[in-house]
mmCIF file of C-alpha atoms in Angstrom:
data_model
loop_
_atom_site.group_PDB
_atom_site.id
_atom_site.type_symbol
_atom_site.label_atom_id
_atom_site.label_comp_id
_atom_site.label_asym_id
_atom_site.label_seq_id
_atom_site.Cartn_x
_atom_site.Cartn_y
_atom_site.Cartn_z
ATOM 1 C CA MET A 141 56.044 22.782 63.223
ATOM 2 C CA ARG A 142 56.444 20.555 66.386
ATOM 3 C CA ARG A 143 53.222 19.271 65.796
ATOM 4 C CA THR A 144 51.783 16.394 62.444
ATOM 5 C CA ASP A 145 49.315 15.832 60.705
ATOM 6 C CA PRO A 146 46.914 13.358 59.873
ATOM 7 C CA GLU A 147 49.644 11.577 57.698
ATOM 8 C CA GLY A 148 52.308 11.807 59.766
ATOM 9 C CA ARG A 149 54.161 14.884 57.978
ATOM 10 C CA GLY A 150 56.871 16.682 60.407
ATOM 11 C CA PRO A 151 59.521 17.097 61.584
ATOM 12 C CA VAL A 152 62.350 14.237 59.829
ATOM 13 C CA ARG A 153 64.933 14.942 63.452
ATOM 14 C CA TYR A 154 63.800 13.086 66.772
ATOM 15 C CA GLY A 155 65.699 11.150 68.944
ATOM 16 C CA PRO A 156 67.965 8.336 67.768
ATOM 17 C CA PRO A 157 66.288 5.691 65.726
ATOM 18 C CA VAL A 158 67.354 3.214 68.975
ATOM 19 C CA PRO A 159 66.222 4.783 72.613
ATOM 20 C CA GLU A 160 69.616 4.143 74.905
ATOM 21 C CA ASP A 161 69.351 1.517 77.406
ATOM 22 C CA GLY A 162 71.366 3.274 79.544
ATOM 23 C CA LEU A 163 73.859 0.678 80.488
ATOM 24 C CA PRO A 164 77.585 0.699 80.367
ATOM 25 C CA VAL A 165 79.404 -0.786 77.283
ATOM 26 C CA PRO A 166 81.057 -3.942 77.721
ATOM 27 C CA PRO A 167 84.215 -4.711 78.447
ATOM 28 C CA GLU A 168 85.051 -7.804 76.019
ATOM 29 C CA LEU A 169 82.656 -4.873 74.007
ATOM 30 C CA ALA A 170 85.027 -2.097 74.443
ATOM 31 C CA ALA A 171 87.813 -3.417 74.158
ATOM 32 C CA ALA A 172 87.674 -5.152 70.041
ATOM 33 C CA LEU A 173 86.649 -1.498 69.732
ATOM 34 C CA ALA A 174 89.850 -0.746 70.794
ATOM 35 C CA ALA A 175 91.888 -2.800 69.588
ATOM 36 C CA ALA A 176 90.637 -1.987 66.087
ATOM 37 C CA ALA A 177 91.718 2.669 67.170
ATOM 38 C CA THR A 178 94.329 3.022 65.110
ATOM 39 C CA ARG A 179 92.287 1.511 62.031
ATOM 40 C CA THR A 180 91.342 5.276 60.352
ATOM 41 C CA GLU A 181 90.369 3.748 57.368
ATOM 42 C CA GLY A 182 86.819 3.249 57.318
ATOM 43 C CA GLU A 183 84.602 -0.324 56.298
ATOM 44 C CA PRO A 184 83.995 -0.351 52.426
ATOM 45 C CA ILE A 185 80.659 0.710 51.545
ATOM 46 C CA GLY A 186 78.148 -2.026 52.521
ATOM 47 C CA GLY A 187 81.080 -3.996 54.682
ATOM 48 C CA GLY A 188 84.210 -6.163 54.087
ATOM 49 C CA PRO A 189 84.027 -9.994 54.026
ATOM 50 C CA GLU A 190 84.665 -10.641 57.642
ATOM 51 C CA LEU A 191 81.538 -8.033 58.389
ATOM 52 C CA THR A 192 78.888 -9.114 55.893
ATOM 53 C CA GLY A 193 79.994 -12.634 57.171
ATOM 54 C CA ALA A 194 79.077 -12.380 60.243
ATOM 55 C CA ALA A 195 76.413 -10.886 59.765
ATOM 56 C CA CYS A 196 75.735 -14.822 57.846
ATOM 57 C CA GLY A 197 76.881 -16.209 61.090
ATOM 58 C CA TYR A 198 74.412 -14.141 63.092
ATOM 59 C CA TRP A 199 70.821 -14.871 60.515
ATOM 60 C CA GLU A 200 72.068 -18.395 60.092
ATOM 61 C CA ARG A 201 71.509 -19.083 63.957
ATOM 62 C CA ARG A 202 68.541 -17.948 63.205
ATOM 63 C CA GLY A 203 67.091 -19.683 60.581
ATOM 64 C CA LEU A 204 67.484 -17.561 57.969
ATOM 65 C CA ALA A 205 70.551 -19.131 55.246
ATOM 66 C CA GLY A 206 72.058 -16.277 54.217
ATOM 67 C CA GLU A 207 75.507 -14.991 51.556
ATOM 68 C CA PRO A 208 78.181 -12.448 52.146
ATOM 69 C CA ASP A 209 77.033 -11.100 48.843
ATOM 70 C CA LEU A 210 73.934 -10.360 49.953
ATOM 71 C CA VAL A 211 74.077 -8.605 53.012
ATOM 72 C CA ALA A 212 75.036 -4.673 52.716
ATOM 73 C CA ALA A 213 76.160 -2.626 55.894
ATOM 74 C CA ALA A 214 76.124 0.289 57.166
ATOM 75 C CA PRO A 215 76.599 3.466 59.498
ATOM 76 C CA GLY A 216 72.577 2.538 61.214
ATOM 77 C CA ALA A 217 70.143 1.406 60.082
ATOM 78 C CA PRO A 218 68.456 5.218 58.269
ATOM 79 C CA ALA A 219 71.158 4.666 55.886
ATOM 80 C CA LEU A 220 69.397 1.866 54.695
ATOM 81 C CA LEU A 221 66.365 2.791 54.468
ATOM 82 C CA VAL A 222 67.032 5.829 53.033
ATOM 83 C CA ALA A 223 68.662 3.486 50.300
ATOM 84 C CA LEU A 224 65.811 0.469 50.365
ATOM 85 C CA THR A 225 63.309 3.392 49.259
ATOM 86 C CA ALA A 226 65.304 4.844 47.278
ATOM 87 C CA ALA A 227 66.241 1.527 45.001
ATOM 88 C CA VAL A 228 63.163 0.321 45.596
ATOM 89 C CA GLY A 229 61.020 3.096 44.038
ATOM 90 C CA GLY A 230 57.314 4.618 44.719
ATOM 91 C CA ASP A 231 55.488 5.032 47.494
ATOM 92 C CA VAL A 232 56.143 3.532 51.155
ATOM 93 C CA LEU A 233 53.368 2.038 53.137
ATOM 94 C CA VAL A 234 53.799 1.672 57.018
ATOM 95 C CA PRO A 235 51.836 0.803 60.241
ATOM 96 C CA ARG A 236 50.068 2.930 62.405
ATOM 97 C CA PRO A 237 51.803 3.284 64.309
ATOM 98 C CA CYS A 238 55.431 2.768 63.214
ATOM 99 C CA ALA A 239 59.066 3.244 64.263
ATOM 100 C CA ALA A 240 59.650 7.248 64.473
ATOM 101 C CA TRP A 241 62.092 7.048 62.069
ATOM 102 C CA TRP A 242 60.722 5.545 59.295
ATOM 103 C CA GLY A 243 58.246 7.787 57.443
ATOM 104 C CA PRO A 244 60.685 11.070 57.880
ATOM 105 C CA TYR A 245 63.245 9.174 55.429
ATOM 106 C CA ALA A 246 60.320 7.878 52.739
ATOM 107 C CA ARG A 247 59.439 12.226 52.620
ATOM 108 C CA LEU A 248 63.102 13.196 52.687
ATOM 109 C CA LEU A 249 63.543 10.950 49.141
ATOM 110 C CA GLY A 250 60.338 12.618 47.682
ATOM 111 C CA ARG A 251 57.617 9.899 48.909
ATOM 112 C CA PRO A 252 54.759 9.831 50.512
ATOM 113 C CA ALA A 253 54.337 7.673 53.199
ATOM 114 C CA PHE A 254 50.986 5.999 53.928
ATOM 115 C CA HIS A 255 49.473 4.674 57.077
ATOM 116 C CA VAL A 256 48.375 1.695 57.478
ATOM 117 C CA GLY A 257 45.442 0.539 60.299
ATOM 118 C CA THR A 258 47.807 -2.534 62.503
ATOM 119 C CA PRO A 259 45.872 -4.150 65.329
ATOM 120 C CA ALA A 260 46.716 -3.689 68.847
ATOM 121 C CA GLU A 261 48.200 -6.434 69.777
ATOM 122 C CA SER A 262 50.333 -6.988 66.821
ATOM 123 C CA GLY A 263 52.018 -4.004 66.486
ATOM 124 C CA GLY A 264 54.167 -3.264 63.427
ATOM 125 C CA VAL A 265 52.205 -5.893 61.122
ATOM 126 C CA PRO A 266 49.672 -4.452 59.724
ATOM 127 C CA ASP A 267 46.243 -5.565 59.757
ATOM 128 C CA PRO A 268 45.577 -7.469 55.656
ATOM 129 C CA TYR A 269 42.541 -6.065 54.928
ATOM 130 C CA ALA A 270 42.984 -2.117 55.858
ATOM 131 C CA LEU A 271 46.513 -3.372 53.605
ATOM 132 C CA LEU A 272 44.457 -3.882 50.625
ATOM 133 C CA GLU A 273 42.240 -1.015 50.988
ATOM 134 C CA THR A 274 44.864 1.043 51.700
ATOM 135 C CA VAL A 275 47.108 -0.350 48.256
ATOM 136 C CA ARG A 276 44.055 -0.180 46.900
ATOM 137 C CA ARG A 277 42.873 3.941 48.152
ATOM 138 C CA VAL A 278 46.613 5.234 46.639
ATOM 139 C CA ARG A 279 46.299 2.962 43.357
ATOM 140 C CA ALA A 280 43.131 5.113 42.966
ATOM 141 C CA GLU A 281 44.465 8.139 43.747
ATOM 142 C CA GLY A 282 46.628 7.861 41.236
ATOM 143 C CA GLY A 283 49.760 6.575 43.690
ATOM 144 C CA ASP A 284 52.476 3.659 43.201
ATOM 145 C CA PRO A 285 52.453 2.062 46.022
ATOM 146 C CA ARG A 286 55.796 -0.621 46.083
ATOM 147 C CA LEU A 287 56.866 -0.897 49.629
ATOM 148 C CA LEU A 288 55.746 -2.477 52.599
ATOM 149 C CA VAL A 289 57.835 -1.695 55.613
ATOM 150 C CA LEU A 290 57.017 -3.930 59.702
ATOM 151 C CA SER A 291 58.192 -5.208 62.436
ATOM 152 C CA VAL A 292 57.453 -8.009 64.653
ATOM 153 C CA ALA A 293 59.029 -7.705 67.596
ATOM 154 C CA ASP A 294 58.093 -3.748 67.648
ATOM 155 C CA ASP A 295 58.795 0.056 67.912
ATOM 156 C CA PRO A 296 56.616 1.420 69.655
ATOM 157 C CA THR A 297 54.290 -0.617 70.669
ATOM 158 C CA ALA A 298 56.777 -4.051 72.231
ATOM 159 C CA THR A 299 54.429 -6.352 71.174
ATOM 160 C CA VAL A 300 55.698 -9.586 68.931
ATOM 161 C CA ALA A 301 52.858 -9.925 66.212
ATOM 162 C CA PRO A 302 51.783 -13.883 66.568
ATOM 163 C CA PRO A 303 52.717 -16.067 62.863
ATOM 164 C CA ASP A 304 49.171 -16.018 61.891
ATOM 165 C CA ALA A 305 48.712 -12.224 61.597
ATOM 166 C CA LEU A 306 52.056 -12.366 60.408
ATOM 167 C CA HIS A 307 51.275 -14.531 57.116
ATOM 168 C CA GLU A 308 47.797 -13.013 56.548
ATOM 169 C CA CYS A 309 49.427 -9.935 56.389
ATOM 170 C CA VAL A 310 52.742 -11.567 54.031
ATOM 171 C CA GLU A 311 50.748 -13.258 51.724
ATOM 172 C CA ALA A 312 48.223 -9.956 51.282
ATOM 173 C CA ALA A 313 51.197 -7.206 51.068
ATOM 174 C CA ALA A 314 52.458 -10.430 47.609
ATOM 175 C CA ALA A 315 49.234 -10.308 46.318
ATOM 176 C CA GLU A 316 49.660 -6.160 45.903
ATOM 177 C CA GLY A 317 53.469 -7.296 44.799
ATOM 178 C CA LEU A 318 54.966 -5.460 47.248
ATOM 179 C CA GLN A 319 58.673 -5.590 48.612
ATOM 180 C CA LEU A 320 59.001 -5.842 52.224
ATOM 181 C CA VAL A 321 61.607 -4.746 54.902
ATOM 182 C CA SER A 322 61.344 -6.820 58.146
ATOM 183 C CA ASP A 323 63.079 -4.087 60.763
ATOM 184 C CA GLU A 324 63.937 -6.406 62.665
ATOM 185 C CA THR A 325 66.195 -4.389 64.728
ATOM 186 C CA TRP A 326 64.273 -5.321 68.212
ATOM 187 C CA ARG A 327 64.933 -9.939 67.868
ATOM 188 C CA ASP A 328 66.476 -10.532 70.194
ATOM 189 C CA THR A 329 64.683 -8.483 73.285
ATOM 190 C CA VAL A 330 61.951 -10.576 73.270
ATOM 191 C CA HIS A 331 60.897 -10.331 77.133
ATOM 192 C CA ALA A 332 60.262 -14.321 77.254
ATOM 193 C CA PRO A 333 61.342 -15.721 74.222
ATOM 194 C CA HIS A 334 60.992 -19.965 75.379
ATOM 195 C CA ASP A 335 57.556 -18.402 75.272
ATOM 196 C CA THR A 336 56.871 -16.409 72.106
ATOM 197 C CA VAL A 337 56.889 -17.490 68.828
ATOM 198 C CA LEU A 338 58.556 -14.849 66.819
ATOM 199 C CA VAL A 339 58.785 -15.173 62.826
ATOM 200 C CA SER A 340 60.445 -13.982 60.044
ATOM 201 C CA PRO A 341 58.488 -12.404 56.727
ATOM 202 C CA ALA A 342 61.938 -14.066 55.633
ATOM 203 C CA GLU A 343 60.859 -17.190 56.646
ATOM 204 C CA MET A 344 57.125 -16.503 54.404
ATOM 205 C CA LEU A 345 58.244 -14.694 51.331
ATOM 206 C CA PRO A 346 61.845 -15.237 50.994
ATOM 207 C CA ASP A 347 62.071 -13.734 47.087
ATOM 208 C CA ARG A 348 60.239 -10.470 48.441
ATOM 209 C CA VAL A 349 61.699 -9.802 51.607
ATOM 210 C CA THR A 350 65.318 -7.379 52.644
ATOM 211 C CA VAL A 351 65.625 -8.318 56.729
ATOM 212 C CA VAL A 352 67.268 -5.144 58.163
ATOM 213 C CA THR A 353 68.672 -5.425 61.833
ATOM 214 C CA ASP A 354 70.070 -2.488 63.810
ATOM 215 C CA LEU A 355 72.471 -4.109 66.150
ATOM 216 C CA ALA A 356 71.877 -0.482 68.738
ATOM 217 C CA GLY A 357 68.712 -2.838 69.332
ATOM 218 C CA ALA A 358 71.079 -5.323 71.316
ATOM 219 C CA LEU A 359 74.357 -5.912 70.618
ATOM 220 C CA LEU A 360 76.135 -1.930 69.690
ATOM 221 C CA PRO A 361 75.755 1.408 71.807
ATOM 222 C CA THR A 362 73.537 3.611 70.126
ATOM 223 C CA GLY A 363 76.558 5.559 69.603
ATOM 224 C CA TRP A 364 78.260 3.107 67.659
ATOM 225 C CA PRO A 365 76.257 3.060 64.457
ATOM 226 C CA ALA A 366 75.952 -0.241 62.057
ATOM 227 C CA ALA A 367 73.920 -2.050 60.773
ATOM 228 C CA VAL A 368 72.755 -5.177 58.210
ATOM 229 C CA ALA A 369 70.757 -5.602 55.642
ATOM 230 C CA ARG A 370 70.447 -9.512 54.513
ATOM 231 C CA PHE A 371 68.682 -9.656 50.947
ATOM 232 C CA PRO A 372 66.750 -12.226 49.173
ATOM 233 C CA ALA A 373 68.699 -14.761 47.704
ATOM 234 C CA ASP A 374 67.822 -14.475 43.786
ATOM 235 C CA ALA A 375 68.942 -12.929 40.940
ATOM 236 C CA SER A 376 65.754 -9.693 41.581
ATOM 237 C CA GLY A 377 67.714 -9.710 45.037
ATOM 238 C CA ARG A 378 71.264 -9.179 43.921
ATOM 239 C CA ASP A 379 69.894 -6.552 41.606
ATOM 240 C CA LEU A 380 68.579 -4.150 45.123
ATOM 241 C CA ARG A 381 71.019 -4.820 46.434
ATOM 242 C CA ALA A 382 73.488 -3.407 44.372
ATOM 243 C CA ARG A 383 71.229 -0.089 43.807
ATOM 244 C CA VAL A 384 71.448 -0.612 47.491
ATOM 245 C CA LEU A 385 75.567 0.011 47.025
ATOM 246 C CA ASP A 386 75.060 2.571 44.885
ATOM 247 C CA VAL A 387 73.051 4.612 47.268
ATOM 248 C CA LEU A 388 75.012 4.153 50.186
ATOM 249 C CA THR A 389 78.090 4.827 47.473
ATOM 250 C CA ALA A 390 76.449 8.185 46.818
ATOM 251 C CA LEU A 391 75.754 8.913 50.411
ATOM 252 C CA GLY A 392 79.233 7.709 50.924
ATOM 253 C CA ALA A 393 77.794 5.648 54.074
ATOM 254 C CA GLN A 394 80.508 3.838 55.764
ATOM 255 C CA ILE A 395 81.436 2.269 58.858
ATOM 256 C CA ALA A 396 83.650 3.488 60.986
ATOM 257 C CA GLY A 397 87.059 0.899 61.005
ATOM 258 C CA PRO A 398 87.055 0.629 64.634
ATOM 259 C CA VAL A 399 83.015 0.386 65.021
ATOM 260 C CA ALA A 400 83.366 -2.443 62.469
ATOM 261 C CA ALA A 401 85.479 -4.272 64.555
ATOM 262 C CA ALA A 402 82.937 -4.139 67.332
ATOM 263 C CA ALA A 403 80.162 -5.310 65.497
ATOM 264 C CA VAL A 404 82.055 -8.262 64.415
ATOM 265 C CA TYR A 405 82.957 -9.006 67.629
ATOM 266 C CA ALA A 406 79.145 -9.183 68.657
ATOM 267 C CA LEU A 407 78.000 -10.932 65.728
ATOM 268 C CA ASP A 408 80.280 -13.776 65.949
ATOM 269 C CA GLU A 409 77.864 -14.032 69.388
ATOM 270 C CA PRO A 410 80.746 -14.669 71.624
ATOM 271 C CA GLU A 411 79.767 -15.221 75.377
ATOM 272 C CA PRO A 412 80.082 -12.913 76.898
ATOM 273 C CA VAL A 413 77.689 -10.255 74.368
ATOM 274 C CA THR A 414 74.906 -13.242 75.057
ATOM 275 C CA ALA A 415 75.048 -13.633 78.441
ATOM 276 C CA ARG A 416 75.359 -9.586 77.870
ATOM 277 C CA VAL A 417 72.071 -9.395 75.672
ATOM 278 C CA ALA A 418 70.448 -11.990 77.598
ATOM 279 C CA ALA A 419 71.031 -9.895 81.065
ATOM 280 C CA ALA A 420 69.959 -6.543 79.573
ATOM 281 C CA VAL A 421 66.435 -7.913 77.658
ATOM 282 C CA ARG A 422 65.617 -9.545 81.757
ATOM 283 C CA LEU A 423 66.446 -6.019 82.813
ATOM 284 C CA HIS A 424 64.539 -4.240 80.551
ATOM 285 C CA ALA A 425 61.564 -6.757 80.443
ATOM 286 C CA ARG A 426 61.620 -6.680 85.275
ATOM 287 C CA VAL A 427 61.243 -3.101 83.987
ATOM 288 C CA ALA A 428 58.665 -2.436 81.619
ATOM 289 C CA ALA A 429 56.159 -5.633 83.403
ATOM 290 C CA ALA A 430 56.685 -3.075 86.445
ATOM 291 C CA VAL A 431 55.839 0.542 84.394
ATOM 292 C CA HIS A 432 52.949 -1.436 83.270
ATOM 293 C CA ARG A 433 50.915 -2.601 86.783
ATOM 294 C CA GLU A 434 51.469 0.624 87.908
ATOM 295 C CA ILE A 435 49.777 2.298 84.795
ATOM 296 C CA VAL A 436 47.341 -0.198 84.229
ATOM 297 C CA ALA A 437 46.499 -0.095 88.246
ATOM 298 C CA THR A 438 45.180 3.625 86.968
ATOM 299 C CA GLY A 439 42.650 3.356 83.995
ATOM 300 C CA THR A 440 45.549 3.729 81.089
ATOM 301 C CA LEU A 441 44.601 1.040 78.130
ATOM 302 C CA SER A 442 48.290 -1.125 77.023
ATOM 303 C CA ARG A 443 49.359 -4.022 75.767
ATOM 304 C CA PRO A 444 51.751 -5.795 78.323
ATOM 305 C CA PRO A 445 54.445 -5.475 76.934
ATOM 306 C CA GLN A 446 56.984 -8.757 74.730
ATOM 307 C CA ALA A 447 59.965 -7.134 73.417
ATOM 308 C CA GLY A 448 62.303 -3.924 73.785
ATOM 309 C CA ARG A 449 62.666 -1.133 76.315
ATOM 310 C CA HIS A 450 59.524 0.392 75.948
ATOM 311 C CA LEU A 451 55.754 0.471 76.263
ATOM 312 C CA TYR A 452 53.220 1.648 73.845
ATOM 313 C CA ALA A 453 50.742 3.711 76.914
ATOM 314 C CA ASP A 454 46.968 4.771 75.810
ATOM 315 C CA LEU A 455 45.597 7.796 78.216
ATOM 316 C CA GLY A 456 41.960 8.514 77.298
ATOM 317 C CA PRO A 457 40.507 6.807 79.441
ATOM 318 C CA LEU A 458 41.843 9.883 81.623
ATOM 319 C CA ARG A 459 40.801 12.154 79.213
ATOM 320 C CA SER A 460 39.079 14.458 81.593
ATOM 321 C CA ALA A 461 41.932 15.352 84.136
ATOM 322 C CA LEU A 462 44.442 15.748 80.787
ATOM 323 C CA THR A 463 42.205 18.039 79.838
ATOM 324 C CA ALA A 464 41.802 19.801 83.421
ATOM 325 C CA HIS A 465 45.504 20.605 82.663
ATOM 326 C CA GLY A 466 45.231 21.574 79.289
ATOM 327 C CA VAL A 467 46.357 18.979 77.255
ATOM 328 C CA GLY A 468 44.235 17.635 74.448
ATOM 329 C CA ASP A 469 46.288 16.114 71.814
ATOM 330 C CA ALA A 470 49.321 13.765 71.654
ATOM 331 C CA GLN A 471 51.630 16.982 71.562
ATOM 332 C CA GLU A 472 50.604 18.016 75.196
ATOM 333 C CA LEU A 473 50.294 15.108 76.318
ATOM 334 C CA GLU A 474 53.729 14.391 75.291
ATOM 335 C CA ASP A 475 54.600 17.337 77.424
ATOM 336 C CA PHE A 476 52.856 17.526 79.774
ATOM 337 C CA LEU A 477 54.789 13.724 80.683
ATOM 338 C CA SER A 478 57.342 14.544 79.657
ATOM 339 C CA ALA A 479 58.190 17.226 82.978
ATOM 340 C CA ARG A 480 55.820 15.994 85.273
ATOM 341 C CA LEU A 481 58.201 11.996 84.966
ATOM 342 C CA GLY A 482 61.104 13.828 84.034
ATOM 343 C CA MET A 483 61.935 11.966 80.939
ATOM 344 C CA PRO A 484 60.955 11.936 77.458
ATOM 345 C CA ALA A 485 58.073 10.296 76.757
ATOM 346 C CA PRO A 486 57.252 11.050 73.201
ATOM 347 C CA GLY A 487 53.748 11.197 71.602
ATOM 348 C CA GLY A 488 51.860 8.610 70.154
ATOM 349 C CA HIS A 489 51.849 11.019 66.996
ATOM 350 C CA ARG A 490 55.780 10.649 66.910
ATOM 351 C CA PHE A 491 54.673 7.248 65.559
ATOM 352 C CA GLY A 492 52.090 7.865 63.269
ATOM 353 C CA ASP A 493 49.395 7.783 65.098
ATOM 354 C CA GLU A 494 46.316 10.231 65.131
ATOM 355 C CA LEU A 495 46.867 13.451 67.021
ATOM 356 C CA GLY A 496 44.352 13.440 69.114
ATOM 357 C CA ALA A 497 44.604 10.413 70.787
ATOM 358 C CA LEU A 498 46.106 10.618 74.142
ATOM 359 C CA ARG A 499 49.175 8.034 73.314
ATOM 360 C CA VAL A 500 52.725 7.850 74.661
ATOM 361 C CA ARG A 501 55.911 5.183 74.608
ATOM 362 C CA LEU A 502 57.588 5.363 77.516
ATOM 363 C CA SER A 503 60.774 4.204 77.186
ATOM 364 C CA THR A 504 62.676 2.121 80.757
ATOM 365 C CA GLY A 505 66.174 3.386 80.776
ATOM 366 C CA PRO A 506 65.833 6.365 81.944
ATOM 367 C CA LEU A 507 64.474 4.502 84.967
ATOM 368 C CA LEU A 508 67.267 2.857 85.600
ATOM 369 C CA GLY A 509 69.492 5.591 87.875
ATOM 370 C CA HIS A 510 70.904 8.721 85.946
ATOM 371 C CA THR A 511 75.582 6.881 87.007
ATOM 372 C CA ASP A 512 77.530 4.721 84.967
ATOM 373 C CA GLU A 513 77.752 2.208 88.388
ATOM 374 C CA GLU A 514 73.821 2.524 89.485
ATOM 375 C CA ARG A 515 72.819 1.157 86.131
ATOM 376 C CA ALA A 516 75.979 -1.369 85.950
ATOM 377 C CA GLU A 517 73.941 -2.477 89.375
ATOM 378 C CA CYS A 518 71.375 -2.885 88.119
ATOM 379 C CA LEU A 519 72.384 -5.176 86.123
ATOM 380 C CA THR A 520 73.837 -7.856 88.416
ATOM 381 C CA ALA A 521 71.896 -7.399 90.930
ATOM 382 C CA PRO A 522 69.188 -10.210 91.957
ATOM 383 C CA ALA A 523 66.145 -8.127 92.623
ATOM 384 C CA PRO A 524 67.467 -4.956 90.513
ATOM 385 C CA LEU A 525 63.364 -3.911 91.719
ATOM 386 C CA GLU A 526 64.307 -3.548 94.775
ATOM 387 C CA LEU A 527 67.475 -1.146 94.434
ATOM 388 C CA PRO A 528 66.407 1.972 96.094
ATOM 389 C CA HIS A 529 67.520 4.270 92.737
ATOM 390 C CA VAL A 530 64.831 1.665 90.747
ATOM 391 C CA GLN A 531 62.983 1.873 93.101
ATOM 392 C CA ARG A 532 62.928 6.118 93.534
ATOM 393 C CA ALA A 533 61.898 5.572 89.943
ATOM 394 C CA LEU A 534 59.065 3.713 89.789
ATOM 395 C CA ASN A 535 56.965 5.182 92.674
ATOM 396 C CA HIS A 536 58.017 8.845 90.647
ATOM 397 C CA VAL A 537 56.004 7.246 87.936
ATOM 398 C CA LYS A 538 53.103 5.606 89.554
ATOM 399 C CA SER A 539 52.584 8.607 91.886
ATOM 400 C CA VAL A 540 52.219 10.601 88.592
ATOM 401 C CA PHE A 541 49.686 8.484 87.083
ATOM 402 C CA ASP A 542 48.052 8.087 90.459
ATOM 403 C CA ASP A 543 47.726 12.002 90.750
ATOM 404 C CA LEU A 544 45.910 11.311 86.723
ATOM 405 C CA ARG A 545 43.891 8.637 87.392
ATOM 406 C CA ASP A 546 42.665 10.769 91.166
ATOM 407 C CA ASP A 547 42.049 14.066 88.883
ATOM 408 C CA ALA A 548 39.600 12.051 86.726
ATOM 409 C CA GLN A 549 37.669 10.989 88.933
ATOM 410 C CA ARG A 550 37.262 14.152 90.473
ATOM 411 C CA TRP A 551 36.593 15.616 87.136
ATOM 412 C CA GLU A 552 34.359 12.621 86.783
ATOM 413 C CA PRO A 553 30.967 14.214 85.701
ATOM 414 C CA PRO A 554 27.890 13.112 87.945
ATOM 415 C CA ARG A 555 25.632 11.183 86.412
#
């Protein structure tokens, strides 16, 4: 039951949809939650005026005009994706690899989730020719592909798709009449925002793209579930939102009142929020870059992380060493590395990748310490990589991968 077949079927449940960042809750955010702690009623289905208005302001500051009556809020992005999948109907297309929680929610509704080939440098945005081939193949086999889910700042690959690659993919999707969901949970976690161009698909195809943002990506702790969706500003967008609200109502998907208050505060982006987000992004970027340096030095393949708090690693070049340890696929690699590293290392098959490919996602959060004090110190230290507990964690990662490199050289067959 822990394995998946080539189409990614398998356990619906594997960890939270957004990885923990491990950092303490900012005091201003905790105060916003505490001030609303006596609210006994939940937020209205889809979000009240204060929350939807704050979401519009958040998107407008990113160049996406919005109207409160074209916004829906829910207790986490999974509820929104379930509702969108049910409202759009048909089969779902997702990149390979993609966020671990995308495919299971389609299957929960009895819908196939078809993975589309994706370039390594554009994780989250499928190759346009692969997209066209997949759509036409699925239709030839009697399927009905209607929805493409993608992400520009991507989990699990930590890449940011170039605008030209995104444009080609969006054009291919439009030519096939697909609706798009742009998961923009990680857009505020780009490591070098002044050097990285990030464009939303909603800017390119405004009448067919629904933007979904899980606030746990950058603004809220994972344990405070809240997400917002922005619908196209036309009759079809209003109709889609109405159908999504019907599904959310059937699910009873309300955001808790205190969490909604904290979400409003975070979405308004006062100085304490923006400063904290910037500090957390810098910290995770430094740790991710350090991990990347260590693992690629051993022959592991990995794109330089550009966003989020994780990186995607291909240990194919170390296959001989892993075979000697009884590791032959992604599930066995997950078990092996999780035990060796002492932290979760989910295999690529969790993200729809091939089971036989030796790929894993590594997260930076577990390397920041084991206590709130250690993790808070990482945020304020001028050189967090030099903190003793961070150095120990990075040295441990280095030693695990160094051992694999040495084993691979030892087991390399003679020429």
